[in-house]
Amino acid sequence: MSNQRKRVRAARRIAVFGPAAIVIVIGALSYGALRRAIQMRALVAHTRSVLLASTSLLTALLDAETGERGYLLTRDTTFLAPYQGASPRIDSLLAQLRSLARDDLKQQRRLDTLALRAHERVDALASAIEDIRTGKPDVAVGVVAHGPGKRLMDEARRLVADIDGGEQELLLQRQRAEENSSNLLSGL
């Protein structure tokens, strides 16, 4: 009878504590999956922030170029507004990109080169604008036609495309991981 009593006690314990153990295990798994899904969502948002900042940087460079060319063609200083606003935006966006990519050495190297090219481009634009202001329109047109502007913009575009390419790969990986975490949560 003693063995039977032990079995009955064990069965009662299993009947009482078994469901509680199952609930605890499922709760722990759900909590882990939820944390993973939240982390993945944050990483996806981070990657999208990098993509937005890099596109905005290229737009700021194009705005500066547009302002300079409008001024060169018309000599109207109102065309300089996009140029004047671009330089602080470029610096701010470069700082933002550096912060976002602080853990990625490859992206940091690209950003170092991009920062150099962006500043060289802004300097070339400033030079052409100064030439116009000081009465040397032929020099300014020569800088635009034969200067480093196109090469610098092409290199900036390539660097932004490289940055974006790396981030697009990360985005796909992170979106898959986020989806897998969400699916796991749904399954629990």
Short mmCIF file of C-alpha atoms in Angstrom, two decimals:
data_model
loop_
_atom_site.label_atom_id
_atom_site.label_comp_id
_atom_site.label_asym_id
_atom_site.label_seq_id
_atom_site.Cartn_x
_atom_site.Cartn_y
_atom_site.Cartn_z
CA MET A 1 0.00 0.00 0.00
CA SER A 2 2.87 2.29 0.62
CA ASN A 3 3.91 2.20 -3.06
CA GLN A 4 0.36 2.82 -4.14
CA ARG A 5 0.16 5.76 -1.79
CA LYS A 6 3.34 7.20 -3.27
CA ARG A 7 1.94 6.82 -6.75
CA VAL A 8 -1.29 8.53 -5.80
CA ARG A 9 0.66 11.38 -4.19
CA ALA A 10 2.84 11.70 -7.29
CA ALA A 11 -0.23 11.70 -9.53
CA ARG A 12 -1.86 14.40 -7.40
CA ARG A 13 1.27 16.52 -7.53
CA ILE A 14 1.45 16.15 -11.28
CA ALA A 15 -2.25 16.99 -11.58
CA VAL A 16 -1.81 20.07 -9.41
CA PHE A 17 1.63 21.33 -10.45
CA GLY A 18 1.83 19.99 -14.03
CA PRO A 19 -0.49 22.59 -15.57
CA ALA A 20 1.25 25.33 -13.58
CA ALA A 21 4.63 24.16 -14.89
CA ILE A 22 3.30 24.15 -18.45
CA VAL A 23 1.96 27.69 -18.01
CA ILE A 24 5.30 28.83 -16.60
CA VAL A 25 7.25 27.25 -19.49
CA ILE A 26 4.92 28.72 -22.13
CA GLY A 27 5.06 32.11 -20.38
CA ALA A 28 8.85 32.06 -20.35
CA LEU A 29 8.97 31.09 -24.03
CA SER A 30 6.45 33.81 -24.89
CA TYR A 31 8.40 36.39 -22.93
CA GLY A 32 11.64 35.43 -24.71
CA ALA A 33 9.96 35.54 -28.12
CA LEU A 34 8.37 38.90 -27.34
CA ARG A 35 11.70 40.38 -26.27
CA ARG A 36 13.30 39.06 -29.46
CA ALA A 37 10.50 40.54 -31.59
CA ILE A 38 10.89 43.93 -29.88
CA GLN A 39 14.67 43.85 -30.40
CA MET A 40 14.23 42.97 -34.06
CA ARG A 41 11.67 45.73 -34.54
CA ALA A 42 14.13 48.22 -33.03
CA LEU A 43 16.91 46.99 -35.34
CA VAL A 44 14.62 47.31 -38.38
CA ALA A 45 13.78 50.89 -37.34
CA HIS A 46 17.50 51.60 -36.85
CA THR A 47 18.32 50.36 -40.35
CA ARG A 48 15.53 52.47 -41.82
CA SER A 49 16.96 55.50 -40.00
CA VAL A 50 20.35 54.91 -41.64
CA LEU A 51 18.70 54.63 -45.07
CA LEU A 52 16.72 57.83 -44.52
CA ALA A 53 19.78 59.76 -43.29
CA SER A 54 21.95 58.64 -46.23
CA THR A 55 19.25 59.61 -48.74
CA SER A 56 18.78 62.95 -46.98
CA LEU A 57 22.53 63.57 -47.15
CA LEU A 58 22.59 63.03 -50.88
CA THR A 59 19.55 65.31 -51.21
CA ALA A 60 21.35 68.02 -49.21
CA LEU A 61 24.33 67.78 -51.57
CA LEU A 62 22.01 68.07 -54.56
CA ASP A 63 20.25 71.05 -52.96
CA ALA A 64 23.60 72.80 -52.52
CA GLU A 65 24.47 72.13 -56.14
CA THR A 66 21.06 73.34 -57.31
CA GLY A 67 21.42 76.59 -55.38
CA GLU A 68 24.89 77.21 -56.76
CA ARG A 69 23.82 76.58 -60.35
CA GLY A 70 20.71 78.74 -60.04
CA TYR A 71 22.87 81.58 -58.75
CA LEU A 72 25.48 81.09 -61.48
CA LEU A 73 22.80 81.26 -64.16
CA THR A 74 20.80 84.20 -62.79
CA ARG A 75 23.12 86.03 -60.37
CA ASP A 76 20.01 86.19 -58.14
CA THR A 77 20.97 85.56 -54.50
CA THR A 78 17.57 84.06 -53.70
CA PHE A 79 18.79 80.96 -55.53
CA LEU A 80 21.48 80.54 -52.87
CA ALA A 81 18.95 79.60 -50.16
CA PRO A 82 19.21 75.82 -50.82
CA TYR A 83 23.00 76.12 -50.94
CA GLN A 84 23.18 78.05 -47.67
CA GLY A 85 20.93 75.59 -45.83
CA ALA A 86 22.71 72.54 -47.19
CA SER A 87 26.06 72.80 -45.41
CA PRO A 88 24.69 72.61 -41.84
CA ARG A 89 22.31 69.81 -42.92
CA ILE A 90 25.21 67.88 -44.44
CA ASP A 91 27.23 68.14 -41.22
CA SER A 92 24.23 67.17 -39.11
CA LEU A 93 23.39 64.18 -41.31
CA LEU A 94 27.01 63.01 -41.34
CA ALA A 95 27.04 63.16 -37.53
CA GLN A 96 23.75 61.28 -37.41
CA LEU A 97 25.06 58.60 -39.78
CA ARG A 98 28.25 58.24 -37.75
CA SER A 99 26.20 57.76 -34.61
CA LEU A 100 23.88 55.24 -36.26
CA ALA A 101 26.76 53.26 -37.77
CA ARG A 102 29.07 53.48 -34.75
CA ASP A 103 29.21 49.68 -34.44
CA ASP A 104 29.96 49.04 -38.13
CA LEU A 105 33.60 49.62 -39.06
CA LYS A 106 32.97 49.16 -42.78
CA GLN A 107 30.24 51.81 -42.79
CA GLN A 108 32.43 54.15 -40.71
CA ARG A 109 35.16 53.96 -43.37
CA ARG A 110 32.61 54.73 -46.07
CA LEU A 111 31.34 57.64 -44.01
CA ASP A 112 34.87 58.98 -43.58
CA THR A 113 35.32 59.04 -47.35
CA LEU A 114 31.81 60.39 -47.91
CA ALA A 115 32.44 63.23 -45.43
CA LEU A 116 35.62 64.18 -47.29
CA ARG A 117 33.88 64.14 -50.67
CA ALA A 118 30.86 66.06 -49.36
CA HIS A 119 33.06 68.78 -47.88
CA GLU A 120 35.19 68.93 -51.02
CA ARG A 121 32.01 69.32 -53.06
CA VAL A 122 30.68 72.12 -50.84
CA ASP A 123 34.09 73.83 -51.06
CA ALA A 124 34.01 73.63 -54.88
CA LEU A 125 30.50 75.11 -54.88
CA ALA A 126 31.65 77.92 -52.55
CA SER A 127 34.59 78.61 -54.84
CA ALA A 128 32.35 79.02 -57.89
CA ILE A 129 29.95 81.25 -55.94
CA GLU A 130 32.85 83.39 -54.74
CA ASP A 131 34.17 83.69 -58.28
CA ILE A 132 30.80 85.08 -59.40
CA ARG A 133 30.68 87.50 -56.46
CA THR A 134 34.17 88.80 -57.23
CA GLY A 135 33.40 89.37 -60.89
CA LYS A 136 35.03 86.27 -62.39
CA PRO A 137 32.09 84.54 -64.09
CA ASP A 138 34.31 82.77 -66.65
CA VAL A 139 36.33 81.17 -63.86
CA ALA A 140 33.11 80.11 -62.09
CA VAL A 141 31.70 78.55 -65.26
CA GLY A 142 35.04 76.81 -65.84
CA VAL A 143 34.94 75.35 -62.34
CA VAL A 144 31.42 74.02 -62.96
CA ALA A 145 32.22 72.72 -66.45
CA HIS A 146 35.66 71.25 -65.84
CA GLY A 147 36.15 71.17 -62.08
CA PRO A 148 35.88 68.25 -59.70
CA GLY A 149 32.11 68.68 -59.14
CA LYS A 150 30.84 65.80 -61.27
CA ARG A 151 33.50 63.41 -60.02
CA LEU A 152 32.79 64.35 -56.40
CA MET A 153 29.03 63.95 -56.82
CA ASP A 154 29.45 60.64 -58.62
CA GLU A 155 31.67 59.40 -55.81
CA ALA A 156 29.19 60.63 -53.20
CA ARG A 157 26.39 58.82 -55.03
CA ARG A 158 28.47 55.63 -55.15
CA LEU A 159 29.32 55.85 -51.45
CA VAL A 160 25.68 56.43 -50.51
CA ALA A 161 24.70 53.49 -52.73
CA ASP A 162 27.31 51.32 -50.95
CA ILE A 163 26.03 52.43 -47.55
CA ASP A 164 22.46 51.77 -48.63
CA GLY A 165 23.37 48.38 -50.11
CA GLY A 166 24.86 47.23 -46.83
CA GLU A 167 21.86 48.53 -44.93
CA GLN A 168 19.39 46.91 -47.35
CA GLU A 169 21.03 43.53 -46.68
CA LEU A 170 20.75 44.15 -42.95
CA LEU A 171 17.15 45.27 -43.36
CA LEU A 172 16.19 42.03 -45.12
CA GLN A 173 17.91 39.92 -42.45
CA ARG A 174 16.32 41.88 -39.65
CA GLN A 175 12.87 41.84 -41.23
CA ARG A 176 13.09 38.04 -41.59
CA ALA A 177 14.19 37.71 -37.97
CA GLU A 178 11.36 40.02 -36.87
CA GLU A 179 8.86 37.97 -38.86
CA ASN A 180 10.19 34.73 -37.39
CA SER A 181 9.87 36.13 -33.88
CA SER A 182 6.33 37.28 -34.60
CA ASN A 183 5.45 33.88 -36.03
CA LEU A 184 6.87 32.19 -32.95
CA LEU A 185 4.75 34.44 -30.76
CA SER A 186 1.68 33.62 -32.80
CA GLY A 187 2.41 29.92 -32.42
CA LEU A 188 2.58 30.22 -28.65
#
